[in-house]
């Protein structure tokens, strides 16, 4: 529906035509694709979005994930969707993720631990 937030793969994008999206993976399974319900959308640079998508997960996500449960979808366009059990927790995680851009990766785990205390 118009206005929905969707986690999808862009199949084609053209200046003159509407983009074509797919909500299934290469094997025809949903695999987490589809409409994103509730949650919060934040924006970051595309460079930082790529950092968050790296394997293994960056220290900030590992440290937050060790303490709190949340869902996260990161787009290559710099948009991040997050959801957790409460609004307060979701906002706290969003602030940590956005603020950690300016913390060196070697210090992120300790920095997150201090923010969560």
XYZ file of C-alpha atoms in Angstrom:
117
model
C 0.000 0.000 0.000
C 1.056 3.583 -0.513
C 3.092 4.829 2.427
C 4.101 1.376 3.693
C 7.662 0.764 4.763
C 8.895 -2.313 2.912
C 12.075 -4.338 3.222
C 12.671 -5.397 -0.366
C 15.312 -5.936 -2.994
C 15.457 -3.489 -5.907
C 15.358 -5.460 -9.157
C 15.452 -2.517 -11.561
C 15.609 1.218 -11.063
C 15.292 3.555 -13.988
C 14.943 7.290 -14.252
C 11.990 6.993 -16.641
C 10.140 4.018 -15.115
C 8.842 3.032 -11.694
C 11.285 0.835 -9.761
C 10.637 -2.893 -9.612
C 10.928 -4.446 -6.150
C 10.987 -8.045 -4.990
C 10.038 -9.306 -1.540
C 11.475 -12.802 -2.058
C 15.024 -14.079 -2.231
C 16.577 -15.981 -5.146
C 14.971 -19.224 -3.908
C 11.456 -17.748 -3.813
C 11.231 -17.470 0.004
C 10.230 -14.401 1.982
C 13.386 -14.554 4.167
C 12.361 -11.503 6.191
C 11.361 -9.387 3.202
C 8.000 -7.627 3.198
C 6.233 -4.840 5.079
C 7.906 -3.613 8.256
C 5.404 -3.115 11.061
C 5.787 -0.610 13.889
C 9.356 0.334 14.814
C 11.374 3.451 14.097
C 13.181 4.632 10.972
C 16.408 6.596 11.291
C 18.839 7.834 8.662
C 22.604 7.620 8.452
C 25.219 7.998 5.740
C 25.407 5.276 3.106
C 28.982 4.598 4.204
C 27.855 3.899 7.771
C 24.999 1.722 6.466
C 27.567 -0.434 4.657
C 29.587 -0.632 7.871
C 26.515 -1.887 9.754
C 25.940 -4.546 7.077
C 29.514 -5.881 7.285
C 30.354 -9.412 8.388
C 31.133 -10.047 11.188
C 28.711 -7.527 12.695
C 30.336 -4.288 13.834
C 31.191 -3.999 17.545
C 28.314 -1.593 18.236
C 25.667 -4.089 17.071
C 27.350 -6.989 18.846
C 27.519 -5.055 22.122
C 23.910 -3.829 21.961
C 22.705 -7.281 20.911
C 24.412 -8.858 23.913
C 22.318 -6.700 26.282
C 19.044 -5.978 24.454
C 16.739 -7.785 22.040
C 15.815 -5.893 18.887
C 15.117 -6.261 15.188
C 17.120 -4.288 12.664
C 16.902 -3.754 8.904
C 19.599 -1.661 7.238
C 19.134 -0.341 3.714
C 21.906 0.563 1.330
C 20.159 3.938 1.039
C 21.151 4.818 4.618
C 17.795 4.130 6.219
C 17.673 1.939 9.299
C 14.495 0.394 10.707
C 14.526 -0.858 14.265
C 12.005 -2.382 16.580
C 12.164 -3.713 20.128
C 9.869 -4.573 23.000
C 9.298 -0.950 24.061
C 9.461 2.513 22.534
C 12.004 3.656 25.117
C 14.337 0.759 24.271
C 13.953 1.407 20.543
C 14.868 5.088 20.938
C 17.816 4.191 23.181
C 19.169 1.740 20.584
C 18.637 4.278 17.779
C 20.621 6.904 19.686
C 23.435 4.446 20.388
C 23.648 3.377 16.742
C 23.655 6.940 15.428
C 26.099 8.263 18.047
C 28.509 5.356 17.529
C 29.379 6.639 14.057
C 31.835 8.995 15.727
C 33.420 6.406 18.032
C 36.404 4.384 16.759
C 35.468 0.720 16.220
C 38.130 -0.390 18.701
C 36.352 1.552 21.473
C 32.729 0.843 20.516
C 32.109 -2.162 22.795
C 33.243 -0.344 25.933
C 31.418 2.813 24.843
C 28.141 0.881 24.377
C 28.514 -0.818 27.776
C 28.852 2.599 29.419
C 25.784 3.935 27.584
C 23.644 0.939 28.616
C 24.463 1.173 32.334
